[in-house]
Coordinates of C-alpha atoms in Angstrom, one line a residue:
X970 CA 1.8 6.2 28.0
X971 CA -1.8 7.1 27.2
X972 CA -4.1 4.4 26.1
X973 CA -5.8 6.5 23.5
X974 CA -4.2 9.7 22.4
X975 CA -6.8 10.4 19.7
X976 CA -8.6 13.3 21.5
X977 CA -10.6 16.4 20.5
X978 CA -7.9 18.5 22.3
X979 CA -5.3 17.6 19.7
X980 CA -3.6 21.0 18.9
X981 CA -3.7 20.2 15.2
X982 CA -7.5 19.8 15.3
X983 CA -8.1 23.1 17.0
X984 CA -5.8 24.9 14.6
X985 CA -7.9 23.8 11.6
X986 CA -5.4 21.4 10.3
X987 CA -6.9 18.3 8.6
X988 CA -7.4 15.5 11.1
X989 CA -5.5 13.0 9.0
X990 CA -2.2 14.9 9.4
X991 CA -2.0 13.5 12.9
X992 CA -3.4 10.1 12.0
X993 CA -1.7 6.7 11.5
X994 CA -3.3 4.2 9.2
X995 CA -3.2 0.4 9.6
X996 CA -3.8 -1.8 6.6
X997 CA -5.6 -5.1 7.1
X998 CA -5.4 -7.8 4.4
X999 CA -8.5 -9.6 5.5
X1000 CA -7.6 -13.0 4.0
X1001 CA -4.6 -13.2 6.3
X1002 CA -5.5 -11.2 9.4
X1003 CA -7.7 -13.4 11.6
X1004 CA -10.0 -16.4 10.9
X1005 CA -13.0 -16.8 13.1
X1006 CA -14.6 -19.9 11.7
X1007 CA -11.7 -22.3 11.1
X1008 CA -11.9 -22.4 7.3
X1009 CA -8.3 -21.2 6.9
X1010 CA -9.2 -17.8 5.5
X1011 CA -9.4 -14.6 7.5
X1012 CA -12.8 -12.9 7.8
X1013 CA -14.7 -9.8 9.1
X1014 CA -15.6 -11.4 12.4
X1015 CA -11.9 -12.3 12.9
X1016 CA -11.0 -8.6 12.4
X1017 CA -13.6 -7.5 14.8
X1018 CA -12.3 -9.8 17.5
X1019 CA -8.8 -8.3 17.1
X1020 CA -9.7 -4.6 17.1
X1021 CA -8.4 -4.2 20.7
X1022 CA -4.9 -4.9 19.3
X1023 CA -5.3 -2.0 16.9
X1024 CA -6.8 0.3 19.6
X1025 CA -3.9 -0.6 22.0
X1026 CA -1.4 0.2 19.2
X1027 CA -3.0 3.6 18.8
X1028 CA -4.0 3.6 15.1
X1029 CA -6.6 6.0 13.9
X1030 CA -7.7 4.5 10.6
X1031 CA -8.0 1.0 9.3
X1032 CA -7.7 0.5 5.6
X1033 CA -9.4 -2.7 4.6
X1034 CA -8.3 -4.5 1.5
X1035 CA -11.2 -5.7 -0.7
X1036 CA -13.9 -7.9 0.9
X1037 CA -16.4 -7.5 -2.0
X1038 CA -17.7 -10.5 -3.9
X1039 CA -15.0 -11.8 -6.1
X1040 CA -13.9 -15.0 -8.0
X1041 CA -10.5 -14.4 -6.4
X1042 CA -8.3 -14.3 -9.5
X1043 CA -6.3 -11.5 -7.9
X1044 CA -7.3 -12.1 -4.2
X1045 CA -10.3 -9.8 -4.3
X1046 CA -9.0 -7.0 -6.6
X1047 CA -11.2 -8.6 -9.2
X1048 CA -14.7 -7.6 -8.1
X1049 CA -17.9 -9.2 -9.3
X1050 CA -20.3 -7.2 -7.0
X1051 CA -19.4 -3.9 -5.5
X1052 CA -22.3 -3.8 -3.1
X1053 CA -22.0 -7.2 -1.3
X1054 CA -19.5 -9.0 0.9
X1055 CA -17.8 -12.2 -0.4
X1056 CA -19.2 -15.1 1.7
X1057 CA -15.6 -16.2 2.5
X1058 CA -15.3 -13.0 4.5
X1059 CA -18.8 -13.0 6.0
X1060 CA -21.9 -10.8 5.4
X1061 CA -23.0 -7.2 5.2
X1062 CA -24.2 -7.6 8.8
X1063 CA -20.7 -8.7 9.8
X1064 CA -19.4 -5.6 8.0
X1065 CA -21.8 -3.3 9.8
X1066 CA -20.8 -4.8 13.1
X1067 CA -17.1 -4.2 12.3
X1068 CA -17.8 -0.6 11.4
X1069 CA -19.8 -0.1 14.6
X1070 CA -17.0 -1.6 16.8
X1071 CA -14.3 0.4 15.1
X1072 CA -16.2 3.7 15.6
X1073 CA -16.9 2.8 19.2
X1074 CA -13.1 2.6 19.6
X1075 CA -12.5 6.0 17.9
X1076 CA -11.2 4.5 14.7
X1077 CA -12.3 5.1 11.1
X1078 CA -12.7 2.5 8.3
X1079 CA -11.4 3.1 4.8
X1080 CA -12.5 0.7 2.1
X1081 CA -10.4 -0.3 -0.9
X1082 CA -11.9 1.2 -4.1
X1083 CA -11.1 -0.8 -7.2
X1084 CA -12.7 0.9 -10.2
X1085 CA -10.1 0.9 -12.9
X1086 CA -11.3 -2.6 -13.6
X1087 CA -13.9 -5.2 -12.5
X1088 CA -14.0 -9.0 -12.6
X1089 CA -15.0 -10.5 -15.9
X1090 CA -17.8 -12.1 -13.9
X1091 CA -19.3 -8.7 -12.9
X1092 CA -22.8 -8.3 -14.4
X1093 CA -21.6 -5.2 -16.2
X1094 CA -19.0 -7.1 -18.1
X1095 CA -21.2 -10.1 -18.6
X1096 CA -23.7 -7.8 -20.4
X1097 CA -20.9 -6.0 -22.2
X1098 CA -19.4 -9.1 -23.8
X1099 CA -22.8 -10.6 -24.6
X1100 CA -23.2 -8.7 -27.8
X1101 CA -21.7 -5.8 -29.7
X1102 CA -25.1 -4.2 -29.6
X1103 CA -25.6 -4.4 -25.8
X1104 CA -26.2 -1.1 -24.1
X1105 CA -23.2 -1.8 -21.8
X1106 CA -20.8 -2.7 -24.6
X1107 CA -18.9 0.6 -24.3
X1108 CA -18.6 0.3 -20.5
X1109 CA -15.3 -1.5 -21.3
X1110 CA -12.6 -1.1 -23.9
X1111 CA -13.3 -3.2 -27.0
X1112 CA -11.4 -3.2 -30.2
X1113 CA -11.3 -5.3 -33.4
X1114 CA -8.2 -7.3 -34.4
X1115 CA -5.3 -5.4 -36.0
X1116 CA -6.0 -4.9 -39.7
X1117 CA -4.7 -7.8 -41.8
X1118 CA -4.9 -10.2 -38.9
X1119 CA -7.4 -12.8 -37.7
X1120 CA -8.6 -12.4 -34.2
X1121 CA -6.8 -14.7 -31.7
X1122 CA -3.7 -15.2 -33.7
X1123 CA -0.3 -13.8 -32.6
X1124 CA 0.1 -10.2 -33.5
X1125 CA -3.6 -9.5 -34.0
X1126 CA -3.9 -7.6 -30.7
X1127 CA -5.1 -4.0 -31.3
X1128 CA -2.0 -2.5 -29.7
X1129 CA 1.3 -3.9 -28.4
X1130 CA 1.0 -2.9 -24.8
X1131 CA 2.3 -5.3 -22.1
X1132 CA 0.2 -6.2 -19.1
X1133 CA 1.3 -5.6 -15.5
X1134 CA 0.8 -9.3 -15.0
X1135 CA 2.7 -10.6 -18.0
X1136 CA 1.6 -11.0 -21.6
X1137 CA -0.6 -8.6 -23.6
X1138 CA -3.2 -6.2 -22.2
X1139 CA -5.6 -7.6 -24.8
X1140 CA -7.8 -10.8 -24.5
X1141 CA -9.6 -12.2 -27.5
X1142 CA -13.3 -12.8 -27.0
X1143 CA -14.4 -15.4 -29.6
X1144 CA -18.1 -15.0 -29.1
X1145 CA -18.3 -11.2 -29.8
X1146 CA -15.3 -11.2 -32.2
X1147 CA -13.3 -8.4 -30.5
X1148 CA -10.6 -7.9 -27.9
X1149 CA -11.1 -6.4 -24.5
X1150 CA -8.4 -4.4 -22.6
X1151 CA -7.1 -5.5 -19.2
X1152 CA -4.0 -3.7 -17.8
X1153 CA -3.8 -6.5 -15.2
X1154 CA -5.1 -10.1 -15.3
X1155 CA -7.2 -11.3 -18.2
X1156 CA -10.0 -11.7 -15.6
X1157 CA -9.8 -8.0 -14.8
X1158 CA -11.2 -6.0 -17.8
X1159 CA -10.7 -2.2 -17.6
X1160 CA -13.8 0.0 -17.2
X1161 CA -14.2 2.7 -19.8
X1162 CA -14.3 5.9 -17.8
X1163 CA -14.9 7.9 -21.0
X1164 CA -18.5 6.7 -20.6
X1165 CA -20.4 9.0 -18.2
X1166 CA -22.7 6.2 -17.2
X1167 CA -19.7 4.2 -15.9
X1168 CA -18.7 7.1 -13.8
X1169 CA -22.1 7.7 -12.3
X1170 CA -22.4 4.0 -11.5
X1171 CA -19.1 4.1 -9.6
X1172 CA -20.1 7.3 -7.8
X1173 CA -23.5 5.9 -6.8
X1174 CA -21.7 2.8 -5.4
X1175 CA -19.3 5.0 -3.4
X1176 CA -22.2 7.0 -1.9
X1177 CA -23.9 3.7 -0.9
X1178 CA -20.8 2.7 1.2
X1179 CA -20.5 6.1 2.8
X1180 CA -24.2 5.9 3.8
X1181 CA -23.3 2.6 5.4
X1182 CA -20.7 4.3 7.6
X1183 CA -17.5 4.0 5.7
X1184 CA -15.0 6.9 6.3
X1185 CA -13.3 7.1 3.0
X1186 CA -11.5 5.2 0.3
X1187 CA -8.0 4.0 -0.7
X1188 CA -8.4 4.2 -4.5
X1189 CA -6.6 1.3 -6.3
X1190 CA -4.5 2.5 -9.3
X1191 CA -6.9 5.4 -9.7
X1192 CA -4.6 7.4 -12.0
X1193 CA -4.9 4.7 -14.7
X1194 CA -8.7 5.3 -15.3
X1195 CA -8.1 7.9 -18.1
X1196 CA -6.7 6.4 -21.2
X1197 CA -5.5 8.0 -24.5
X1198 CA -8.5 6.9 -26.6
X1199 CA -6.4 6.4 -29.7
X1200 CA -4.6 3.5 -27.8
X1201 CA -1.5 3.8 -29.9
X1202 CA 1.4 1.3 -30.3
X1203 CA 4.6 1.9 -28.4
X1204 CA 8.2 1.0 -29.0
X1205 CA 8.4 -2.8 -28.6
X1206 CA 10.7 -4.6 -26.3
X1207 CA 11.3 -8.3 -25.8
X1208 CA 8.5 -10.5 -27.1
X1209 CA 7.1 -7.6 -29.2
X1210 CA 5.4 -5.9 -26.3
X1211 CA 6.1 -2.5 -24.9
X1212 CA 5.3 -0.2 -22.0
X1213 CA 2.1 1.7 -22.8
X1214 CA 1.9 3.6 -19.5
X1215 CA 2.5 6.9 -21.2
X1216 CA -1.0 6.5 -22.7
X1217 CA -2.8 5.5 -19.5
X1218 CA -1.0 6.7 -16.4
X1219 CA -2.1 10.2 -15.5
X1220 CA -4.1 10.2 -18.7
X1221 CA -5.6 13.3 -20.5
X1222 CA -8.8 13.5 -18.4
X1223 CA -7.5 12.1 -15.0
X1224 CA -7.9 15.4 -13.0
X1225 CA -11.3 16.0 -14.5
X1226 CA -12.4 12.5 -13.5
X1227 CA -11.0 12.6 -9.9
X1228 CA -12.4 16.1 -9.3
X1229 CA -15.8 14.9 -10.5
X1230 CA -15.6 12.0 -8.1
X1231 CA -14.9 14.3 -5.2
X1232 CA -17.6 16.6 -6.2
X1233 CA -20.3 14.0 -6.8
X1234 CA -19.4 11.7 -3.8
X1235 CA -18.0 13.9 -1.0
X1236 CA -19.0 17.5 -1.5
X1237 CA -21.6 18.7 0.9
X1238 CA -21.5 15.5 2.9
X1239 CA -21.2 15.8 6.7
X1240 CA -18.3 13.8 8.2
X1241 CA -14.6 13.4 8.2
X1242 CA -13.3 11.4 5.2
X1243 CA -10.0 10.2 3.9
X1244 CA -9.2 9.8 0.2
X1245 CA -5.9 8.2 -0.8
X1246 CA -5.1 7.7 -4.5
X1247 CA -2.7 4.8 -5.4
X1248 CA -0.9 6.1 -8.4
X1249 CA 1.8 4.1 -10.3
X1250 CA 4.2 6.4 -12.1
X1251 CA 3.0 9.6 -10.4
X1252 CA 5.6 12.3 -10.0
X1253 CA 5.8 14.9 -7.3
X1254 CA 4.7 17.5 -9.8
X1255 CA 1.5 15.4 -10.5
X1256 CA 1.0 14.8 -6.7
X1257 CA 1.1 18.6 -6.0
X1258 CA -2.0 18.9 -8.3
X1259 CA -3.8 15.8 -7.0
X1260 CA -3.4 16.9 -3.4
X1261 CA -3.9 20.7 -3.7
X1262 CA -6.9 21.3 -1.4
X1263 CA -8.1 24.1 -3.7
X1264 CA -8.6 21.5 -6.5
X1265 CA -10.6 19.1 -4.3
X1266 CA -9.3 15.8 -5.7
X1267 CA -7.7 13.5 -3.1
X1268 CA -6.1 14.1 0.3
X1269 CA -2.8 12.2 -0.5
X1270 CA -1.3 9.8 -3.0
X1271 CA 0.7 6.6 -2.8
X1272 CA 3.8 6.9 -5.0
X1273 CA 6.2 4.1 -5.9
X1274 CA 9.5 5.8 -6.6
X1275 CA 11.2 4.7 -3.4
X1276 CA 10.0 1.1 -3.6
X1277 CA 11.5 0.8 -7.1
X1278 CA 15.0 1.7 -6.2
X1279 CA 16.1 -1.9 -5.6
X1280 CA 14.7 -3.1 -8.9
X1281 CA 17.4 -4.3 -11.2
X1282 CA 17.7 -4.3 -15.1
X1283 CA 15.2 -7.2 -15.3
X1284 CA 12.6 -5.4 -13.2
X1285 CA 11.2 -6.0 -9.7
X1286 CA 12.1 -9.7 -9.7
X1287 CA 15.7 -8.9 -10.5
X1288 CA 16.5 -7.1 -7.2
X1289 CA 19.8 -5.2 -6.5
X1290 CA 21.1 -3.9 -3.2
X1291 CA 19.6 -0.6 -2.1
X1292 CA 21.8 2.5 -2.4
X1293 CA 20.9 4.5 0.7
X1294 CA 21.9 7.7 -0.9
X1295 CA 19.3 7.1 -3.7
X1296 CA 16.7 6.4 -1.0
X1297 CA 17.5 9.7 0.7
X1298 CA 17.5 11.6 -2.5
X1299 CA 14.1 10.2 -3.5
X1300 CA 12.3 10.6 -0.1
X1301 CA 14.0 13.9 0.6
X1302 CA 12.8 15.3 -2.7
X1303 CA 9.2 14.2 -2.0
X1304 CA 9.5 15.8 1.4
X1305 CA 10.9 19.0 0.0
X1306 CA 8.6 19.4 -3.0
X1307 CA 5.3 17.9 -2.0
X1308 CA 5.7 18.4 1.8
X1309 CA 5.5 22.2 1.3
X1310 CA 2.5 22.2 -1.0
X1311 CA 0.6 18.9 -0.4
X1312 CA 0.9 15.9 1.8
X1313 CA 2.9 12.7 1.7
X1314 CA 1.8 9.1 2.4
X1315 CA 4.6 7.2 4.2
X1316 CA 4.9 3.5 3.8
X1317 CA 7.4 0.6 3.5
X1318 CA 5.1 -2.3 3.4
X1319 CA 1.7 -3.2 1.9
X1320 CA 0.0 -6.1 0.3
X1321 CA 2.0 -5.6 -2.9
X1322 CA 5.5 -5.2 -1.3
X1323 CA 7.9 -7.7 0.4
X1324 CA 8.5 -7.3 4.1
X1325 CA 10.8 -4.2 4.7
X1326 CA 12.9 -5.9 7.4
X1327 CA 13.9 -8.5 4.8
X1328 CA 14.2 -6.0 2.0
X1329 CA 16.2 -3.2 3.6
X1330 CA 16.9 -4.6 7.1
X1331 CA 18.6 -7.5 8.9
X1332 CA 16.4 -10.4 7.8
X1333 CA 17.6 -11.3 4.3
X1334 CA 15.9 -14.4 2.9
X1335 CA 13.3 -14.3 5.6
X1336 CA 15.9 -15.3 8.2
X1337 CA 16.2 -12.9 11.2
X1338 CA 19.8 -11.8 11.6
X1339 CA 21.4 -10.7 14.9
X1340 CA 20.1 -7.2 14.5
X1341 CA 16.6 -8.1 13.2
X1342 CA 14.8 -6.3 16.0
X1343 CA 17.0 -3.2 15.9
X1344 CA 16.7 -2.9 12.1
X1345 CA 12.9 -3.2 12.2
X1346 CA 12.8 -0.4 14.8
X1347 CA 15.3 1.7 12.9
X1348 CA 13.4 1.5 9.7
X1349 CA 10.1 2.3 11.5
X1350 CA 11.7 5.4 13.1
X1351 CA 13.0 6.8 9.9
X1352 CA 9.7 6.4 8.1
X1353 CA 7.3 7.5 10.8
X1354 CA 9.1 10.7 11.6
X1355 CA 9.0 12.1 8.1
X1356 CA 6.4 14.6 7.3
X1357 CA 3.2 12.8 6.2
X1358 CA 0.7 10.2 7.2
X1359 CA 2.3 6.8 8.1
X1360 CA 0.8 3.5 7.0
X1361 CA 1.5 0.3 8.9
X1362 CA 0.8 -3.0 7.1
X1363 CA -0.4 -5.9 9.3
X1364 CA 2.6 -7.6 10.9
X1365 CA 5.0 -4.8 10.2
X1366 CA 4.5 -3.7 13.8
X1367 CA 6.0 -7.0 14.8
X1368 CA 8.9 -7.0 12.3
X1369 CA 7.4 -9.9 10.3
X1370 CA 9.8 -11.2 7.7
X1371 CA 9.7 -12.6 4.2
X1372 CA 8.6 -16.2 3.9
X1373 CA 10.8 -19.3 3.2
X1374 CA 9.1 -20.3 0.0
X1375 CA 10.5 -23.5 -1.5
X1376 CA 9.2 -23.9 -5.1
X1377 CA 6.6 -22.4 -7.2
X1378 CA 4.0 -24.8 -5.7
X1379 CA 4.2 -22.7 -2.5
X1380 CA 3.1 -19.5 -4.2
X1381 CA -0.5 -18.3 -4.6
X1382 CA -0.2 -14.8 -6.2
X1383 CA -1.3 -14.4 -9.8
X1384 CA 1.5 -12.0 -10.6
X1385 CA 4.2 -14.3 -9.3
X1386 CA 2.7 -17.4 -11.0
X1387 CA 2.4 -15.6 -14.3
X1388 CA 6.0 -14.3 -14.1
X1389 CA 7.4 -17.8 -13.3
X1390 CA 5.5 -19.4 -16.1
X1391 CA 6.5 -16.8 -18.7
X1392 CA 10.2 -16.6 -17.6
X1393 CA 10.7 -20.3 -17.5
X1394 CA 9.0 -20.7 -20.9
X1395 CA 11.5 -18.1 -22.2
X1396 CA 14.4 -20.2 -21.1
X1397 CA 15.2 -18.8 -17.6
X1398 CA 16.6 -21.0 -14.9
X1399 CA 13.7 -21.9 -12.6
X1400 CA 15.8 -21.5 -9.5
X1401 CA 17.0 -18.0 -10.5
X1402 CA 13.4 -17.0 -11.1
X1403 CA 12.4 -18.4 -7.7
X1404 CA 15.2 -16.4 -6.1
X1405 CA 13.6 -13.2 -7.4
X1406 CA 10.2 -14.3 -6.3
X1407 CA 11.4 -15.2 -2.8
X1408 CA 12.8 -11.7 -2.4
X1409 CA 10.1 -9.6 -4.1
X1410 CA 7.0 -11.7 -4.5
X1411 CA 3.7 -10.4 -3.1
X1412 CA 3.0 -13.6 -1.2
X1413 CA 5.7 -12.5 1.3
X1414 CA 3.2 -9.9 2.6
X1415 CA 0.3 -12.3 2.7
X1416 CA 1.4 -15.0 5.1
X1417 CA -1.0 -15.1 8.0
X1418 CA -0.7 -12.6 10.9
X1419 CA 1.4 -14.1 13.7
X1420 CA -0.7 -13.7 16.9
X1421 CA 1.0 -16.3 19.1
X1422 CA 3.4 -19.2 19.1
X1423 CA 0.7 -21.9 19.0
X1424 CA -0.6 -24.0 16.0
X1425 CA -1.1 -21.8 12.9
X1426 CA 0.1 -18.7 14.8
X1427 CA -3.3 -18.2 16.4
X1428 CA -4.6 -17.2 12.9
X1429 CA -6.9 -20.1 12.4
X1430 CA -8.0 -23.4 13.9
X1431 CA -8.0 -24.9 10.4
X1432 CA -5.5 -25.2 7.6
X1433 CA -4.4 -21.7 6.5
X1434 CA -4.9 -20.7 2.8
X1435 CA -1.2 -19.7 2.8
X1436 CA 1.2 -21.4 5.3
X1437 CA 2.2 -19.5 8.4
X1438 CA 5.9 -18.5 8.7
X1439 CA 7.8 -21.0 10.8
X1440 CA 9.3 -18.2 12.9
X1441 CA 5.9 -17.5 14.4
X1442 CA 7.0 -19.7 17.3
X1443 CA 8.9 -16.7 18.6
X1444 CA 7.9 -13.8 16.4
X1445 CA 4.3 -13.0 17.4
X1446 CA 2.1 -10.5 19.2
X1447 CA 1.8 -12.5 22.4
X1448 CA 5.6 -12.6 22.8
X1449 CA 6.0 -8.9 22.2
X1450 CA 3.1 -7.3 24.0
X1451 CA 4.6 -7.8 27.4
X1452 CA 8.1 -6.9 26.3
X1453 CA 8.7 -3.1 26.5
X1454 CA 11.7 -3.4 24.2
X1455 CA 9.9 -5.2 21.4
X1456 CA 9.3 -4.0 17.9
X1457 CA 5.6 -3.8 18.8
X1458 CA 6.1 -1.4 21.7
X1459 CA 8.4 0.7 19.5
X1460 CA 5.6 1.2 16.9
X1461 CA 3.3 2.2 19.8
X1462 CA 5.7 4.8 21.0
X1463 CA 6.2 6.2 17.4
X1464 CA 2.4 6.5 17.0
X1465 CA 2.1 8.2 20.4
X1466 CA 4.8 10.7 19.3
X1467 CA 2.8 11.7 16.3
X1468 CA -0.3 12.2 18.4
X1469 CA 1.4 14.2 21.1
X1470 CA 4.4 16.1 19.7
X1471 CA 3.4 18.8 17.2
X1472 CA 6.7 19.0 15.4
X1473 CA 6.2 15.4 14.3
X1474 CA 3.0 16.3 12.5
X1475 CA 3.7 19.8 11.2
X1476 CA 7.5 20.5 11.4
X1477 CA 9.5 21.4 8.3
X1478 CA 11.9 18.7 7.0
X1479 CA 15.6 19.0 6.3
X1480 CA 17.7 16.1 5.2
X1481 CA 21.2 15.8 6.8
X1482 CA 24.2 13.9 5.5
X1483 CA 22.6 13.2 2.0
X1484 CA 25.8 11.5 0.7
X1485 CA 26.5 9.3 3.7
X1486 CA 26.3 5.6 2.6
X1487 CA 25.1 4.3 6.0
X1488 CA 23.5 7.0 8.0
X1489 CA 20.0 8.4 7.4
X1490 CA 19.6 11.6 9.4
X1491 CA 17.1 14.5 9.2
X1492 CA 15.7 17.3 11.3
X1493 CA 12.1 18.4 11.8
X1494 CA 11.5 22.0 13.0
X1495 CA 8.5 23.9 14.2
X1496 CA 8.9 27.2 16.0
X1497 CA 11.6 26.7 18.6
X1498 CA 11.3 22.9 18.6
X1499 CA 13.5 20.5 16.7
X1500 CA 13.2 16.8 16.3
X1501 CA 16.5 15.2 15.2
X1502 CA 16.5 11.7 13.8
X1503 CA 19.8 9.9 13.2
X1504 CA 19.8 6.3 12.1
X1505 CA 22.6 3.9 11.3
X1506 CA 21.0 1.7 8.7
X1507 CA 23.9 -0.8 8.6
X1508 CA 25.5 -3.6 10.5
X1509 CA 28.7 -1.9 11.5
X1510 CA 29.4 0.8 14.1
X1511 CA 29.6 4.4 12.8
X1512 CA 30.5 7.8 14.4
X1513 CA 28.7 10.9 13.3
X1514 CA 30.6 14.1 14.1
X1515 CA 28.7 16.6 16.3
X1516 CA 29.3 19.3 13.7
X1517 CA 27.2 17.3 11.2
X1518 CA 24.3 16.3 13.4
X1519 CA 23.7 18.7 16.3
X1520 CA 21.7 17.3 19.3
X1521 CA 23.2 19.6 21.9
X1522 CA 20.7 20.4 24.6
X1523 CA 18.4 17.7 23.4
X1524 CA 16.9 14.7 25.2
X1525 CA 16.8 11.2 23.8
X1526 CA 13.1 10.3 23.4
X1527 CA 13.3 7.1 21.5
X1528 CA 16.0 4.6 20.4
X1529 CA 16.1 1.3 18.5
X1530 CA 18.6 0.1 21.0
X1531 CA 17.7 -1.0 24.5
X1532 CA 20.9 0.7 25.8
X1533 CA 21.9 3.3 23.3
X1534 CA 25.6 4.1 23.0
X1535 CA 26.3 7.6 24.5
X1536 CA 27.6 10.5 22.5
X1537 CA 31.4 10.8 22.9
X1538 CA 33.8 13.7 22.3
X1539 CA 34.1 12.7 18.7
X1540 CA 30.3 12.9 18.2
X1541 CA 27.4 10.5 18.1
X1542 CA 28.4 6.8 18.3
X1543 CA 25.9 4.6 16.7
X1544 CA 25.9 0.8 16.9
X1545 CA 24.5 -1.4 14.2
X1546 CA 21.0 -0.4 13.3
X1547 CA 20.9 2.2 16.1
X1548 CA 18.3 4.9 15.4
X1549 CA 18.0 7.7 17.9
X1550 CA 15.4 10.4 18.2
X1551 CA 16.2 13.6 20.0
X1552 CA 13.9 16.5 21.0
X1553 CA 15.6 19.8 21.2
X1554 CA 14.3 23.1 22.4
X1555 CA 11.6 22.0 24.8

């Protein structure tokens, strides 16, 4: 196995194919990755000290969740200064050293760009709320109370839109006598992108970071920046609030704004950059436009369709079992429709999602089952071998699980805390609410990285801001790095396949067995080469007839099982969570 397959001789590079098609991105959530000073919070120096882990794994790009100055209402996604580092994470000098050390290892750094909203403590908003006559008043969305109502009283909100984080999107500002819009927390007022001065301030800030050595941006909820300026009411649901996303998701000027961003920030600039747009509610038809190279908007998008398939009637905190057929239909459609005209982002986990091995694998409730390791490997194989750029969230390469949260006092995330408070106030059983939060809450992804089996998992010498998972005693980097059959080594092999086998990067995609309730199988083809992936995503043995998945003449290049079951006369025999990868025609 090569130590660093990222080379200039990569066939995709010489063929003029964008570099990021052969790349693998690793997301670091700085607060929980590595703490260098013992204060219990991860920091930039901690990340720098752990870069060799990422280089060994083979990742090409690190996406860094926000490290800007922030009051921390939403763990850094509420920014009070876009051009400084929050002291909890270090300094600009620490950041510069991180960039230099990453570049020295052949890796690129992508920053999180959060420009749909700022913190209410950002100087722009402080000026905006200071007076209705302030020059920056219209940098945000301000509206008077609904006619016939007094500001601050129930029903006076300008529209009846519901916030992503519970309650109304409108917050009453007594001092200036108007409401301001916040799609997320009340401490995250939305910027008014209709104002050209706002856009230029954002673009100037982005250029400043690129000049500092940053290699691109993951753009937080970027498709929400264009709103229908009429801000109309919508059909009301429970509590009198409704879903206003039809008037702010992929709004009327969104393509104009994103194209202007690309033109003003990246056009004519030397270097290789990556732009990824996080886009709630985006369809594949939208994504084709956003990622069309001729339109020069973004390289790829994050879509949410597949991670909403286990949401029940009550939303994400009312989970239902995943129907594998629905997952195959969804991901298969994105492969078929976008894969031929644009490019897919591939992910299971991130800072907003629960751990996939607990969600879809054999670790329900955060407790590793008998096939925990095999299920983590199988899910990784299925995802990474689709057509697109894979994203690995910290700890995913270990098979980290959901956390055993007791009560609401164990939670830190603003979304979860708001949901618990609102649901219980509405008469819901607190334990039922907690059950949903344990399964789907964002804190599951934010427990500290498990480096070793020692105190605090090697994350910190102090008291961690969020408790480490008790299973760190055996589930950790140190325990897996010397085990060739570990989840960690499986991820390394998957990354090496992408770097070294052209069909993984560029091959066409065909879904097999779309109606099978337990087997996820597909084939990738490029020229005379075929990559066949057949995965049993269940806890019982299955047999796949040879006529349905043909691997004749192929060689097994990867399996989630240490000793895969051989093919028999009746076809492929797959044990629980056995995922096999065959290369045919070479």
